[in-house]
Coordinates of C-alpha atoms in Angstrom, one line a residue:
M2 CA 27.1 23.9 95.7
S3 CA 26.9 20.3 97.2
V4 CA 29.9 18.4 98.4
T5 CA 30.9 14.7 98.7
K6 CA 33.3 13.1 101.2
V7 CA 35.6 10.4 99.9
N8 CA 37.6 8.1 102.1
V9 CA 40.9 7.3 100.5
A10 CA 43.3 4.6 101.8
S11 CA 47.0 5.3 101.3
M12 CA 48.4 1.9 100.3
G13 CA 52.0 3.0 101.0
G14 CA 53.6 0.7 98.4
P15 CA 53.0 -1.1 95.1
C16 CA 49.8 -3.2 95.1
G17 CA 49.3 -2.4 98.8
A18 CA 52.5 -4.0 100.0
N19 CA 52.7 -1.7 103.0
R20 CA 50.1 -3.0 105.5
N21 CA 50.4 0.1 107.7
R22 CA 47.8 2.0 105.8
R23 CA 46.7 5.5 106.7
A24 CA 43.1 6.6 105.9
F25 CA 42.3 10.2 105.2
S26 CA 39.3 12.0 103.9
L27 CA 39.1 14.4 101.0
T28 CA 36.2 16.8 100.5
L29 CA 35.4 17.6 96.8
P30 CA 32.9 20.0 95.4
L31 CA 30.3 18.5 93.1
K32 CA 29.3 20.7 90.2
T33 CA 25.7 20.4 89.2
H34 CA 24.7 21.0 85.6
P35 CA 21.1 21.8 84.6
V36 CA 19.7 19.4 82.1
P37 CA 19.5 21.2 78.7
L38 CA 16.0 21.4 77.2
L39 CA 15.3 21.1 73.5
L40 CA 14.0 24.6 73.3
K41 CA 16.6 26.5 71.3
S42 CA 16.5 25.9 67.6
G43 CA 20.3 26.5 67.2
K44 CA 21.8 27.9 64.0
K45 CA 20.6 27.5 60.5
L46 CA 23.0 25.3 58.5
F47 CA 23.3 26.2 54.8
T48 CA 26.0 23.6 54.3
P49 CA 26.5 20.3 52.5
G50 CA 26.3 18.4 55.8
P51 CA 25.7 18.1 58.7
L52 CA 22.4 19.7 58.0
C53 CA 19.4 21.1 59.9
T54 CA 17.1 18.4 61.0
S55 CA 13.5 18.5 62.2
K56 CA 12.6 18.6 65.9
T57 CA 10.9 15.2 65.6
V58 CA 14.1 13.6 64.2
K59 CA 16.1 14.9 67.1
E60 CA 13.4 13.7 69.6
A61 CA 13.6 10.2 68.2
M62 CA 17.1 10.0 69.8
L63 CA 15.8 10.4 73.3
L64 CA 15.1 6.7 73.7
D65 CA 17.8 4.2 74.7
Y66 CA 18.0 0.8 73.1
G67 CA 20.6 -1.9 73.2
S68 CA 22.1 -3.0 69.9
R69 CA 20.5 -6.5 70.4
D70 CA 17.2 -5.2 71.4
T71 CA 14.4 -6.5 69.3
T72 CA 13.0 -2.9 68.6
F73 CA 16.4 -1.8 67.4
I74 CA 16.9 -4.8 65.2
E75 CA 13.5 -4.1 63.6
T76 CA 14.6 -0.5 63.2
V77 CA 17.7 -1.6 61.2
K78 CA 15.6 -3.9 59.1
Y79 CA 13.2 -1.1 58.3
I80 CA 16.0 1.2 57.3
R81 CA 17.6 -1.3 55.0
E82 CA 14.3 -2.1 53.3
K83 CA 13.2 1.5 53.0
L84 CA 16.5 2.7 51.5
L85 CA 16.1 0.1 48.8
D86 CA 12.6 1.5 48.2
V87 CA 13.9 5.1 48.0
A88 CA 16.6 3.8 45.5
G89 CA 13.8 2.2 43.4
V90 CA 15.6 -1.2 43.2
D91 CA 14.5 -4.8 43.6
P92 CA 15.5 -6.3 47.0
S93 CA 16.1 -9.6 45.2
Q94 CA 18.9 -7.9 43.2
Y95 CA 20.1 -5.2 45.5
T96 CA 20.8 -5.0 49.2
C97 CA 21.5 -2.1 51.6
V98 CA 24.6 -2.3 53.9
P99 CA 24.7 0.4 56.6
L100 CA 28.2 1.1 58.1
Q101 CA 29.2 3.0 61.2
G102 CA 31.0 6.3 60.4
S103 CA 30.9 9.2 57.9
G104 CA 30.2 8.9 54.2
T105 CA 33.9 8.6 53.5
Y106 CA 33.9 5.3 55.5
A107 CA 31.4 3.8 53.1
L108 CA 33.5 5.1 50.2
E109 CA 36.5 3.4 51.5
A110 CA 34.5 0.2 52.3
V111 CA 33.4 0.0 48.7
I112 CA 36.8 0.6 47.1
S113 CA 38.8 -1.6 49.6
S114 CA 36.2 -4.4 49.4
T115 CA 35.1 -4.6 45.7
V116 CA 38.3 -4.0 43.7
P117 CA 39.8 -7.4 42.9
R118 CA 43.1 -8.1 44.7
Q119 CA 44.6 -9.6 41.5
G120 CA 44.4 -7.5 38.4
G121 CA 42.1 -4.8 39.8
K122 CA 42.2 -1.4 38.2
V123 CA 39.9 1.6 38.9
L124 CA 39.1 4.5 36.5
V125 CA 38.5 7.4 38.8
L126 CA 36.4 10.2 37.2
A127 CA 37.0 13.4 39.2
N128 CA 36.1 17.0 38.9
G129 CA 36.5 18.2 42.4
A130 CA 37.7 17.4 45.9
Y131 CA 35.3 14.5 46.5
G132 CA 36.3 12.7 43.3
M133 CA 39.9 13.2 44.3
R134 CA 39.2 11.5 47.6
V135 CA 38.5 8.2 45.8
S136 CA 42.0 8.5 44.3
R137 CA 43.4 9.1 47.7
I138 CA 41.6 6.0 49.0
C139 CA 43.1 3.9 46.1
K140 CA 46.6 5.2 46.9
A141 CA 46.1 4.4 50.6
H142 CA 45.3 0.7 49.7
N143 CA 47.9 0.5 46.9
I144 CA 45.2 -0.1 44.4
D145 CA 46.1 0.4 40.7
H146 CA 44.0 3.3 39.2
V147 CA 43.9 5.9 36.5
L148 CA 42.7 9.4 37.5
C149 CA 40.7 11.1 34.8
R150 CA 40.7 14.7 36.0
F151 CA 38.3 17.4 34.8
P152 CA 38.2 21.1 35.7
D153 CA 36.3 21.8 38.9
E154 CA 33.6 23.9 37.3
E155 CA 32.9 21.4 34.5
K156 CA 30.9 18.2 34.3
V157 CA 32.6 14.9 33.6
R158 CA 32.7 14.7 29.8
V159 CA 31.4 11.4 28.4
E160 CA 33.6 11.5 25.3
V161 CA 36.7 11.7 27.4
V162 CA 35.5 8.7 29.4
E163 CA 34.9 6.8 26.2
E164 CA 38.5 7.5 25.1
A165 CA 39.8 6.2 28.4
L166 CA 37.8 3.0 28.0
K167 CA 39.2 2.5 24.6
Q168 CA 42.8 2.9 25.7
D169 CA 42.7 0.7 28.8
T170 CA 40.9 -2.1 30.7
F171 CA 39.3 -1.4 34.1
T172 CA 37.6 -3.6 36.6
N173 CA 35.9 -0.7 38.4
V174 CA 34.8 2.8 37.5
S175 CA 33.9 5.5 40.0
I176 CA 32.1 8.9 39.7
V177 CA 30.5 11.5 42.0
H178 CA 26.9 12.3 41.3
C179 CA 26.9 15.8 42.9
E180 CA 30.4 17.1 43.3
T181 CA 29.7 19.1 46.4
S182 CA 32.8 21.2 46.3
S183 CA 31.2 23.1 43.4
G184 CA 27.6 22.0 43.0
V185 CA 28.2 20.3 39.6
I186 CA 25.8 17.4 38.8
N187 CA 27.7 14.8 36.8
P188 CA 26.1 12.7 33.9
V189 CA 25.9 9.5 35.9
E190 CA 23.3 8.0 33.5
D191 CA 25.2 8.7 30.4
V192 CA 28.4 7.3 31.8
G193 CA 26.6 4.2 32.9
L194 CA 25.1 3.6 29.5
L195 CA 28.6 4.1 28.0
L196 CA 30.0 1.5 30.3
K197 CA 27.4 -1.1 29.2
R198 CA 28.6 -0.7 25.7
Y199 CA 32.3 -1.1 26.4
T200 CA 32.9 -3.1 29.5
D201 CA 31.5 -5.2 32.4
A202 CA 33.4 -3.1 34.9
T203 CA 31.8 -2.5 38.3
Y204 CA 30.1 0.9 38.4
F205 CA 30.4 2.9 41.6
V206 CA 28.5 6.1 42.3
D207 CA 29.2 8.5 45.2
A208 CA 25.7 9.9 45.7
M209 CA 26.5 11.4 49.1
S210 CA 24.7 14.7 48.7
S211 CA 22.2 13.7 46.0
F212 CA 20.6 10.5 47.2
G213 CA 17.1 11.2 48.3
A214 CA 16.7 14.4 46.4
I215 CA 17.9 13.9 42.8
P216 CA 16.2 11.0 41.0
L217 CA 18.5 8.3 39.6
D218 CA 17.5 5.1 37.9
M219 CA 20.2 2.8 39.2
V220 CA 19.1 -0.2 37.2
A221 CA 18.8 1.6 33.8
C222 CA 22.3 3.0 34.1
G223 CA 23.9 -0.1 35.6
V224 CA 25.0 1.3 39.0
D225 CA 26.4 -1.6 41.1
Y226 CA 27.3 0.4 44.2
L227 CA 25.8 3.7 45.4
V228 CA 27.0 5.4 48.6
S229 CA 25.3 8.0 50.8
S230 CA 25.2 9.2 54.4
A231 CA 22.6 9.7 57.1
N232 CA 23.1 13.4 57.4
K233 CA 22.5 14.5 53.8
C234 CA 19.2 14.7 51.9
I235 CA 17.4 12.1 54.0
E236 CA 17.9 14.8 56.8
G237 CA 19.1 12.4 59.5
I238 CA 21.8 12.8 62.1
P239 CA 25.6 12.2 61.4
G240 CA 26.9 8.8 62.5
F241 CA 26.5 6.2 59.8
S242 CA 26.6 5.8 56.1
Y243 CA 25.2 3.2 53.7
V244 CA 25.8 1.3 50.5
I245 CA 23.2 0.2 48.0
A246 CA 24.8 -2.8 46.5
N247 CA 24.2 -5.2 43.6
R248 CA 23.9 -8.5 45.4
E249 CA 25.7 -10.6 42.8
K250 CA 28.6 -8.2 42.5
L251 CA 28.9 -7.8 46.3
F252 CA 29.0 -11.5 47.2
N253 CA 31.3 -12.3 44.2
S254 CA 33.8 -10.0 45.9
K255 CA 34.0 -12.0 49.1
G256 CA 37.6 -12.3 50.3
W257 CA 38.8 -9.2 48.5
S258 CA 38.6 -6.8 51.4
R259 CA 41.8 -5.2 52.5
T260 CA 40.5 -4.3 56.0
L261 CA 38.6 -5.8 58.8
S262 CA 36.2 -3.0 59.8
F263 CA 35.5 -2.0 56.2
D264 CA 34.8 -5.5 54.9
L265 CA 31.5 -4.8 53.1
V266 CA 30.7 -8.5 52.5
E267 CA 31.1 -9.5 56.2
Q268 CA 29.1 -6.5 57.2
C269 CA 26.3 -7.5 55.0
E270 CA 26.4 -11.2 56.0
G271 CA 26.3 -10.3 59.7
L272 CA 23.2 -8.1 59.1
D273 CA 21.5 -10.7 57.0
Q274 CA 22.2 -13.5 59.6
N275 CA 20.9 -11.9 62.8
G276 CA 20.1 -8.2 62.0
Q277 CA 23.0 -7.0 64.0
F278 CA 26.1 -5.0 63.3
R279 CA 29.5 -6.7 63.8
F280 CA 30.6 -3.8 65.9
T281 CA 28.8 -1.3 68.1
P282 CA 26.2 0.5 66.0
P283 CA 25.1 4.2 66.4
T284 CA 21.8 3.2 68.0
H285 CA 20.4 6.7 68.6
V286 CA 21.4 8.0 65.2
M287 CA 19.6 5.1 63.5
L288 CA 16.4 5.7 65.5
A289 CA 16.6 9.3 64.3
F290 CA 17.1 8.1 60.7
K291 CA 14.0 5.9 60.8
Q292 CA 12.0 9.0 61.7
A293 CA 13.8 11.0 58.9
L294 CA 12.7 8.3 56.4
I295 CA 9.1 8.5 57.6
E296 CA 9.2 12.3 57.1
L297 CA 10.8 11.9 53.6
E298 CA 7.8 9.7 52.6
Q299 CA 5.3 12.2 54.1
E300 CA 6.9 14.9 52.0
G301 CA 6.3 13.0 48.8
G302 CA 9.5 11.0 48.6
V303 CA 12.4 12.0 46.4
K304 CA 10.3 14.1 44.1
G305 CA 8.7 15.9 47.0
R306 CA 12.0 16.7 48.6
A307 CA 13.5 17.8 45.3
R308 CA 10.6 20.2 44.9
R309 CA 11.4 22.0 48.2
Y310 CA 15.1 22.1 47.5
K311 CA 14.5 23.5 44.0
E312 CA 12.3 26.2 45.6
N313 CA 15.0 27.0 48.1
R314 CA 17.5 27.2 45.3
S315 CA 15.3 29.5 43.3
V316 CA 14.8 32.0 46.2
L317 CA 18.5 32.0 46.9
R318 CA 19.5 32.5 43.3
D319 CA 17.1 35.4 42.8
G320 CA 18.2 37.1 46.0
M321 CA 21.9 36.7 45.5
T322 CA 21.6 37.9 41.9
K323 CA 19.9 41.1 43.1
L324 CA 22.7 41.6 45.6
G325 CA 25.2 41.3 42.8
F326 CA 26.9 38.0 43.8
R327 CA 28.2 35.9 40.8
E328 CA 27.8 32.2 40.7
L329 CA 30.7 29.9 40.0
L330 CA 28.8 27.7 37.5
D331 CA 27.3 28.9 34.3
D332 CA 23.7 28.4 33.3
S333 CA 24.4 25.0 31.7
H334 CA 24.4 23.6 35.3
R335 CA 21.0 22.9 36.8
G336 CA 22.0 21.6 40.2
Y337 CA 19.9 22.5 43.3
I338 CA 21.9 20.9 46.1
I339 CA 24.5 23.5 46.8
T340 CA 25.5 26.8 45.1
S341 CA 29.0 28.2 44.9
Y342 CA 29.6 32.0 44.7
H343 CA 32.8 34.0 43.7
F344 CA 34.3 36.2 46.4
P345 CA 33.3 39.9 45.8
N346 CA 35.9 41.9 44.0
D347 CA 35.9 44.5 46.8
P348 CA 38.9 45.5 49.0
N349 CA 36.6 45.5 52.1
F350 CA 35.7 41.9 51.6
D351 CA 37.3 39.3 53.9
F352 CA 35.7 35.9 54.0
K353 CA 36.5 35.1 57.6
T354 CA 34.8 38.3 58.7
F355 CA 31.8 37.6 56.4
Y356 CA 31.5 34.0 57.7
T357 CA 31.9 35.0 61.3
R358 CA 29.3 37.8 61.2
L359 CA 26.8 35.6 59.5
G360 CA 27.4 33.0 62.2
D361 CA 26.8 35.6 64.8
L362 CA 23.4 36.0 63.2
D363 CA 22.9 32.2 63.4
Q364 CA 23.4 31.7 59.7
V365 CA 26.1 29.2 58.8
I366 CA 27.4 29.0 55.2
Y367 CA 30.4 27.0 54.0
P368 CA 33.9 27.9 52.7
G369 CA 34.8 27.0 49.2
K370 CA 36.7 23.8 48.4
M371 CA 38.1 24.8 45.0
T372 CA 41.8 24.7 44.3
E373 CA 42.1 27.7 42.0
V374 CA 39.1 29.9 42.6
D375 CA 38.1 31.9 45.7
C376 CA 34.5 31.1 46.5
F377 CA 32.1 30.2 49.2
R378 CA 29.2 27.7 49.2
I379 CA 25.5 27.9 50.3
G380 CA 23.5 24.7 50.7
N381 CA 19.9 24.4 49.7
I382 CA 19.3 21.1 51.5
G383 CA 18.4 19.9 55.0
H384 CA 15.4 20.9 57.0
L385 CA 15.3 24.4 55.3
F386 CA 12.5 26.2 53.6
P387 CA 12.1 29.2 51.4
A388 CA 11.5 31.5 54.5
D389 CA 14.9 30.4 55.8
M390 CA 16.5 31.3 52.5
R391 CA 14.9 34.7 52.6
K392 CA 16.2 35.3 56.2
L393 CA 19.7 34.3 55.1
L394 CA 19.5 36.8 52.2
D395 CA 18.5 39.5 54.6
C396 CA 21.4 38.7 56.9
I397 CA 23.8 38.6 54.0
E398 CA 22.8 42.1 52.9
H399 CA 23.1 43.3 56.5
V400 CA 26.6 41.9 56.9
C401 CA 27.6 43.4 53.5
N402 CA 26.5 46.8 54.7
E403 CA 28.4 46.3 58.0
M404 CA 31.5 45.5 56.0
R405 CA 30.9 48.5 53.8
L406 CA 30.7 46.5 50.6
K407 CA 29.3 48.2 47.6
I408 CA 25.8 46.8 46.7
P409 CA 25.3 45.5 44.1
I410 CA 28.4 43.5 44.6
V411 CA 31.2 43.7 42.1
G412 CA 31.9 40.1 41.1

């Protein structure tokens, strides 16, 4: 162990008022830490995010750039343009606004920036924890809203939305594309077409865990704002989120923001003017995200990524069915982002033990987020492949045997 010798002057009084200073030396041990190498792959994450990422995405973060460096500014420009391409929208009509922080930061930015200060009213369509989060954001900003609550294991019903539109007037409508607490895929297109018939309300879609893997025609169904995050289906690193925004709607909302940091219009104006964030950006994370976008394109874009996720889902479904696990959702749901399973009806089953023992085998699943049903979730997204799903299934069977659960499982 190496040491360092530090000379310390005792000042004797406040601000060195005592001039009779005494010097003494202090010998401190210096701990040396080996530099970690990117050799260990870590655990496999079967979660809705953060997700597994490729080695090349991680390696992209090994370069240091300043936030005003030309290379970094070009990276931000590339990301904004490429995300519009992934969304399939015209850059003259839509823009991309990246924002530091998790996906919820972008949700709050949209709600707090685009609901009119005078007369604003939001119809919140919720069938799970993430739809309810929009309601919580509205409450936090004292924004008038109506919560249209559906059962967690059901899709948003268009006929109920229609009735709500007949009974009241709304300036904004929000919906979650993939309700990650259950895996339900909501009928975003049908709701969008309904809105066109009844209202000119701003349409906001939380596409956090679907963008990049589930095709969505934003223009056809009139989506004005779509939000997602770097660490979802694009398979980047956590650290920023982004909004795909209708330009006209966005700039018409100038001055409505209820916050400084979440002011979506000012964020966009700053990026448009000089390519820079208003506040310190996550430079390394954005370098990684650029690489993730390149790899998305190499895989065949949204359709190519969807193909792999669907295959992951198929392997998982077949294997879990053989083990006897029962899915939360019925066969009318065709989602392939995340799958929820009921707890086994077995006295030997304890989820904490089940979760921990899988984690000991480097397999990380996710607890359920349902209010009335005991379940757990397994994600099919991220840098995962069918072989990873088969390994997980082997580990699940192993842990079930360790826990002395009867196989096939009694659901």
